[in-house]
Amino acid sequence: MKLDGDRIRELTLDLVGIRSVVGTSEENHVSERIKEILGTLPYFRENPEHLFYVENKEDPAGRKSLMAMVRGRKDKNPKGVVLIGHIDTVGTSDY
């Protein structure tokens, strides 16, 4: 997937067009779409087990977090990077 300005704009419009109200199961819709997108990348096609959900079993809304792990190419390298994102939509009543 080439990420030029047009593709970034397309992905942004795709993701912000998904209803994902905070505190509801709708929050899963964006992470499901992101998983679909990432799943098309060669790394995740070759390593699908590195793209998975972590479910919150105590959450009555059934929300889950998407985890995507990309392993480095050097063997036995203990270093890693963790990126965390927040992808739900908040209401505007507080603004």
Short mmCIF file of N, CA and C in Angstrom, two decimals:
data_model
loop_
_atom_site.label_atom_id
_atom_site.label_comp_id
_atom_site.label_asym_id
_atom_site.label_seq_id
_atom_site.Cartn_x
_atom_site.Cartn_y
_atom_site.Cartn_z
N MET A 1 0.86 -1.17 0.00
CA MET A 1 0.00 0.00 0.00
C MET A 1 0.90 1.23 0.00
N LYS A 2 0.78 2.03 -1.00
CA LYS A 2 1.54 3.27 -1.09
C LYS A 2 0.79 4.36 -0.33
N LEU A 3 1.51 5.09 0.53
CA LEU A 3 0.87 6.13 1.33
C LEU A 3 1.26 7.52 0.82
N ASP A 4 0.64 7.90 -0.26
CA ASP A 4 0.82 9.27 -0.74
C ASP A 4 -0.32 10.12 -0.16
N GLY A 5 -0.32 11.41 -0.44
CA GLY A 5 -1.32 12.31 0.11
C GLY A 5 -2.75 11.88 -0.20
N ASP A 6 -2.98 11.42 -1.41
CA ASP A 6 -4.33 11.00 -1.78
C ASP A 6 -4.78 9.78 -0.98
N ARG A 7 -3.87 8.82 -0.78
CA ARG A 7 -4.23 7.60 -0.03
C ARG A 7 -4.48 7.94 1.44
N ILE A 8 -3.67 8.82 2.00
CA ILE A 8 -3.86 9.23 3.39
C ILE A 8 -5.22 9.91 3.55
N ARG A 9 -5.56 10.78 2.61
CA ARG A 9 -6.86 11.45 2.65
C ARG A 9 -8.00 10.43 2.55
N GLU A 10 -7.86 9.48 1.65
CA GLU A 10 -8.87 8.43 1.46
C GLU A 10 -9.06 7.61 2.73
N LEU A 11 -7.96 7.21 3.35
CA LEU A 11 -8.04 6.42 4.59
C LEU A 11 -8.67 7.24 5.71
N THR A 12 -8.29 8.51 5.80
CA THR A 12 -8.86 9.38 6.84
C THR A 12 -10.36 9.51 6.68
N LEU A 13 -10.81 9.78 5.47
CA LEU A 13 -12.25 9.92 5.22
C LEU A 13 -12.98 8.61 5.50
N ASP A 14 -12.36 7.50 5.15
CA ASP A 14 -12.94 6.19 5.42
C ASP A 14 -13.14 6.01 6.92
N LEU A 15 -12.11 6.27 7.70
CA LEU A 15 -12.18 6.03 9.14
C LEU A 15 -13.08 7.00 9.88
N VAL A 16 -13.05 8.28 9.51
CA VAL A 16 -13.90 9.24 10.23
C VAL A 16 -15.36 9.10 9.83
N GLY A 17 -15.62 8.41 8.76
CA GLY A 17 -17.00 8.17 8.34
C GLY A 17 -17.67 7.01 9.07
N ILE A 18 -16.92 6.34 9.93
CA ILE A 18 -17.45 5.18 10.65
C ILE A 18 -17.99 5.64 12.01
N ARG A 19 -19.23 5.30 12.27
CA ARG A 19 -19.84 5.66 13.56
C ARG A 19 -19.16 4.83 14.65
N SER A 20 -18.65 5.52 15.67
CA SER A 20 -17.91 4.83 16.74
C SER A 20 -18.06 5.58 18.06
N VAL A 21 -19.28 5.71 18.51
CA VAL A 21 -19.57 6.50 19.70
C VAL A 21 -18.97 5.85 20.94
N VAL A 22 -18.30 6.67 21.74
CA VAL A 22 -17.65 6.19 22.96
C VAL A 22 -18.67 5.56 23.90
N GLY A 23 -18.25 4.48 24.57
CA GLY A 23 -19.11 3.82 25.54
C GLY A 23 -20.08 2.83 24.95
N THR A 24 -19.98 2.56 23.64
CA THR A 24 -20.88 1.61 22.99
C THR A 24 -20.06 0.57 22.22
N SER A 25 -20.73 -0.48 21.79
CA SER A 25 -20.04 -1.49 20.99
C SER A 25 -19.64 -0.94 19.63
N GLU A 26 -20.19 0.23 19.25
CA GLU A 26 -19.81 0.85 17.98
C GLU A 26 -18.32 1.19 17.93
N GLU A 27 -17.70 1.32 19.11
CA GLU A 27 -16.27 1.61 19.14
C GLU A 27 -15.48 0.54 18.38
N ASN A 28 -16.01 -0.67 18.32
CA ASN A 28 -15.31 -1.75 17.62
C ASN A 28 -15.27 -1.55 16.11
N HIS A 29 -16.18 -0.77 15.57
CA HIS A 29 -16.26 -0.63 14.11
C HIS A 29 -14.99 -0.06 13.52
N VAL A 30 -14.39 0.93 14.17
CA VAL A 30 -13.17 1.53 13.64
C VAL A 30 -12.01 0.54 13.75
N SER A 31 -11.88 -0.12 14.89
CA SER A 31 -10.77 -1.07 15.02
C SER A 31 -10.93 -2.24 14.04
N GLU A 32 -12.15 -2.63 13.76
CA GLU A 32 -12.38 -3.69 12.77
C GLU A 32 -11.93 -3.24 11.38
N ARG A 33 -12.22 -1.99 11.05
CA ARG A 33 -11.80 -1.46 9.74
C ARG A 33 -10.29 -1.33 9.66
N ILE A 34 -9.67 -0.86 10.74
CA ILE A 34 -8.21 -0.74 10.76
C ILE A 34 -7.58 -2.11 10.61
N LYS A 35 -8.16 -3.12 11.25
CA LYS A 35 -7.63 -4.49 11.11
C LYS A 35 -7.74 -4.95 9.66
N GLU A 36 -8.85 -4.64 9.01
CA GLU A 36 -9.00 -4.99 7.60
C GLU A 36 -7.91 -4.34 6.75
N ILE A 37 -7.66 -3.06 7.00
CA ILE A 37 -6.66 -2.31 6.23
C ILE A 37 -5.27 -2.89 6.47
N LEU A 38 -4.92 -3.04 7.75
CA LEU A 38 -3.59 -3.57 8.07
C LEU A 38 -3.42 -4.99 7.54
N GLY A 39 -4.50 -5.76 7.55
CA GLY A 39 -4.44 -7.13 7.07
C GLY A 39 -4.08 -7.27 5.60
N THR A 40 -4.20 -6.19 4.85
CA THR A 40 -3.83 -6.23 3.42
C THR A 40 -2.33 -6.00 3.21
N LEU A 41 -1.63 -5.54 4.24
CA LEU A 41 -0.20 -5.28 4.11
C LEU A 41 0.58 -6.60 4.04
N PRO A 42 1.64 -6.64 3.24
CA PRO A 42 2.40 -7.89 3.10
C PRO A 42 2.86 -8.50 4.43
N TYR A 43 3.33 -7.68 5.36
CA TYR A 43 3.81 -8.23 6.63
C TYR A 43 2.70 -9.00 7.35
N PHE A 44 1.51 -8.43 7.41
CA PHE A 44 0.42 -9.09 8.14
C PHE A 44 -0.22 -10.21 7.33
N ARG A 45 -0.08 -10.20 6.02
CA ARG A 45 -0.51 -11.37 5.24
C ARG A 45 0.42 -12.54 5.53
N GLU A 46 1.71 -12.24 5.74
CA GLU A 46 2.68 -13.29 6.05
C GLU A 46 2.66 -13.68 7.53
N ASN A 47 2.21 -12.77 8.40
CA ASN A 47 2.20 -13.00 9.84
C ASN A 47 0.84 -12.61 10.44
N PRO A 48 -0.23 -13.26 10.03
CA PRO A 48 -1.56 -12.86 10.51
C PRO A 48 -1.73 -12.99 12.02
N GLU A 49 -0.93 -13.83 12.65
CA GLU A 49 -1.02 -13.98 14.11
C GLU A 49 -0.52 -12.75 14.86
N HIS A 50 0.12 -11.84 14.15
CA HIS A 50 0.63 -10.60 14.77
C HIS A 50 -0.40 -9.47 14.71
N LEU A 51 -1.59 -9.76 14.24
CA LEU A 51 -2.67 -8.78 14.15
C LEU A 51 -3.89 -9.41 14.82
N PHE A 52 -4.24 -8.91 16.01
CA PHE A 52 -5.28 -9.60 16.77
C PHE A 52 -5.96 -8.63 17.75
N TYR A 53 -7.07 -9.09 18.30
CA TYR A 53 -7.83 -8.32 19.27
C TYR A 53 -7.53 -8.80 20.68
N VAL A 54 -7.60 -7.88 21.62
CA VAL A 54 -7.59 -8.21 23.04
C VAL A 54 -8.95 -7.75 23.55
N GLU A 55 -9.73 -8.70 24.00
CA GLU A 55 -11.08 -8.39 24.46
C GLU A 55 -11.07 -8.03 25.94
N ASN A 56 -11.94 -7.11 26.30
CA ASN A 56 -12.14 -6.74 27.70
C ASN A 56 -13.36 -7.52 28.16
N LYS A 57 -13.14 -8.62 28.84
CA LYS A 57 -14.24 -9.51 29.23
C LYS A 57 -15.18 -8.88 30.25
N GLU A 58 -14.72 -7.83 30.93
CA GLU A 58 -15.56 -7.18 31.93
C GLU A 58 -16.34 -6.00 31.36
N ASP A 59 -16.18 -5.71 30.09
CA ASP A 59 -16.84 -4.56 29.48
C ASP A 59 -18.22 -4.95 28.98
N PRO A 60 -19.28 -4.37 29.53
CA PRO A 60 -20.63 -4.73 29.10
C PRO A 60 -20.92 -4.35 27.65
N ALA A 61 -20.15 -3.41 27.09
CA ALA A 61 -20.36 -3.01 25.70
C ALA A 61 -19.60 -3.93 24.73
N GLY A 62 -18.79 -4.83 25.25
CA GLY A 62 -18.07 -5.78 24.39
C GLY A 62 -16.95 -5.14 23.58
N ARG A 63 -16.39 -4.05 24.09
CA ARG A 63 -15.32 -3.38 23.34
C ARG A 63 -14.03 -4.17 23.42
N LYS A 64 -13.18 -3.97 22.42
CA LYS A 64 -11.92 -4.68 22.34
C LYS A 64 -10.84 -3.75 21.78
N SER A 65 -9.61 -4.12 22.01
CA SER A 65 -8.48 -3.34 21.51
C SER A 65 -7.78 -4.12 20.41
N LEU A 66 -7.36 -3.40 19.39
CA LEU A 66 -6.61 -4.02 18.29
C LEU A 66 -5.13 -3.96 18.59
N MET A 67 -4.46 -5.08 18.45
CA MET A 67 -3.02 -5.15 18.64
C MET A 67 -2.37 -5.53 17.32
N ALA A 68 -1.33 -4.78 16.96
CA ALA A 68 -0.58 -5.07 15.74
C ALA A 68 0.90 -5.08 16.12
N MET A 69 1.54 -6.21 15.94
CA MET A 69 2.94 -6.35 16.31
C MET A 69 3.78 -6.58 15.05
N VAL A 70 4.82 -5.79 14.91
CA VAL A 70 5.75 -5.98 13.81
C VAL A 70 7.11 -6.30 14.42
N ARG A 71 7.59 -7.47 14.17
CA ARG A 71 8.89 -7.90 14.71
C ARG A 71 10.01 -7.34 13.85
N GLY A 72 11.09 -6.96 14.53
CA GLY A 72 12.27 -6.49 13.82
C GLY A 72 12.96 -7.62 13.08
N ARG A 73 13.89 -7.26 12.25
CA ARG A 73 14.57 -8.29 11.44
C ARG A 73 15.81 -8.86 12.13
N LYS A 74 16.30 -8.17 13.16
CA LYS A 74 17.48 -8.66 13.86
C LYS A 74 17.06 -9.72 14.87
N ASP A 75 17.77 -10.83 14.88
CA ASP A 75 17.49 -11.89 15.85
C ASP A 75 17.93 -11.48 17.24
N LYS A 76 17.18 -11.90 18.22
CA LYS A 76 17.50 -11.74 19.63
C LYS A 76 17.68 -10.28 20.06
N ASN A 77 16.98 -9.37 19.42
CA ASN A 77 17.02 -7.97 19.83
C ASN A 77 15.90 -7.75 20.83
N PRO A 78 16.23 -7.44 22.10
CA PRO A 78 15.20 -7.30 23.12
C PRO A 78 14.44 -5.97 23.08
N LYS A 79 14.86 -5.06 22.24
CA LYS A 79 14.23 -3.74 22.20
C LYS A 79 12.95 -3.79 21.38
N GLY A 80 12.02 -2.93 21.76
CA GLY A 80 10.77 -2.85 21.02
C GLY A 80 10.16 -1.47 21.14
N VAL A 81 9.16 -1.22 20.33
CA VAL A 81 8.45 0.05 20.34
C VAL A 81 6.96 -0.25 20.47
N VAL A 82 6.28 0.50 21.31
CA VAL A 82 4.84 0.34 21.47
C VAL A 82 4.17 1.64 21.07
N LEU A 83 3.23 1.57 20.16
CA LEU A 83 2.44 2.72 19.76
C LEU A 83 1.01 2.49 20.21
N ILE A 84 0.42 3.48 20.83
CA ILE A 84 -0.94 3.35 21.34
C ILE A 84 -1.79 4.45 20.73
N GLY A 85 -2.97 4.10 20.27
CA GLY A 85 -3.85 5.09 19.69
C GLY A 85 -5.23 5.05 20.33
N HIS A 86 -5.95 6.12 20.17
CA HIS A 86 -7.30 6.25 20.71
C HIS A 86 -8.21 6.52 19.52
N ILE A 87 -9.20 5.66 19.27
CA ILE A 87 -9.91 5.75 17.99
C ILE A 87 -11.42 5.90 18.10
N ASP A 88 -11.96 6.10 19.30
CA ASP A 88 -13.41 6.26 19.37
C ASP A 88 -13.80 7.73 19.17
N THR A 89 -15.09 7.97 19.09
CA THR A 89 -15.62 9.31 18.89
C THR A 89 -16.25 9.79 20.19
N VAL A 90 -15.96 11.02 20.56
CA VAL A 90 -16.57 11.57 21.77
C VAL A 90 -17.67 12.54 21.38
N GLY A 91 -18.61 12.70 22.28
CA GLY A 91 -19.72 13.62 22.03
C GLY A 91 -19.26 15.07 22.05
N THR A 92 -20.07 15.93 21.51
CA THR A 92 -19.74 17.35 21.45
C THR A 92 -20.44 18.16 22.54
N SER A 93 -21.23 17.52 23.38
CA SER A 93 -21.99 18.25 24.38
C SER A 93 -21.10 18.99 25.39
N ASP A 94 -19.87 18.51 25.58
CA ASP A 94 -18.96 19.16 26.52
C ASP A 94 -18.23 20.35 25.91
N TYR A 95 -18.42 20.60 24.63
CA TYR A 95 -17.63 21.66 23.98
C TYR A 95 -18.46 22.87 23.66
#
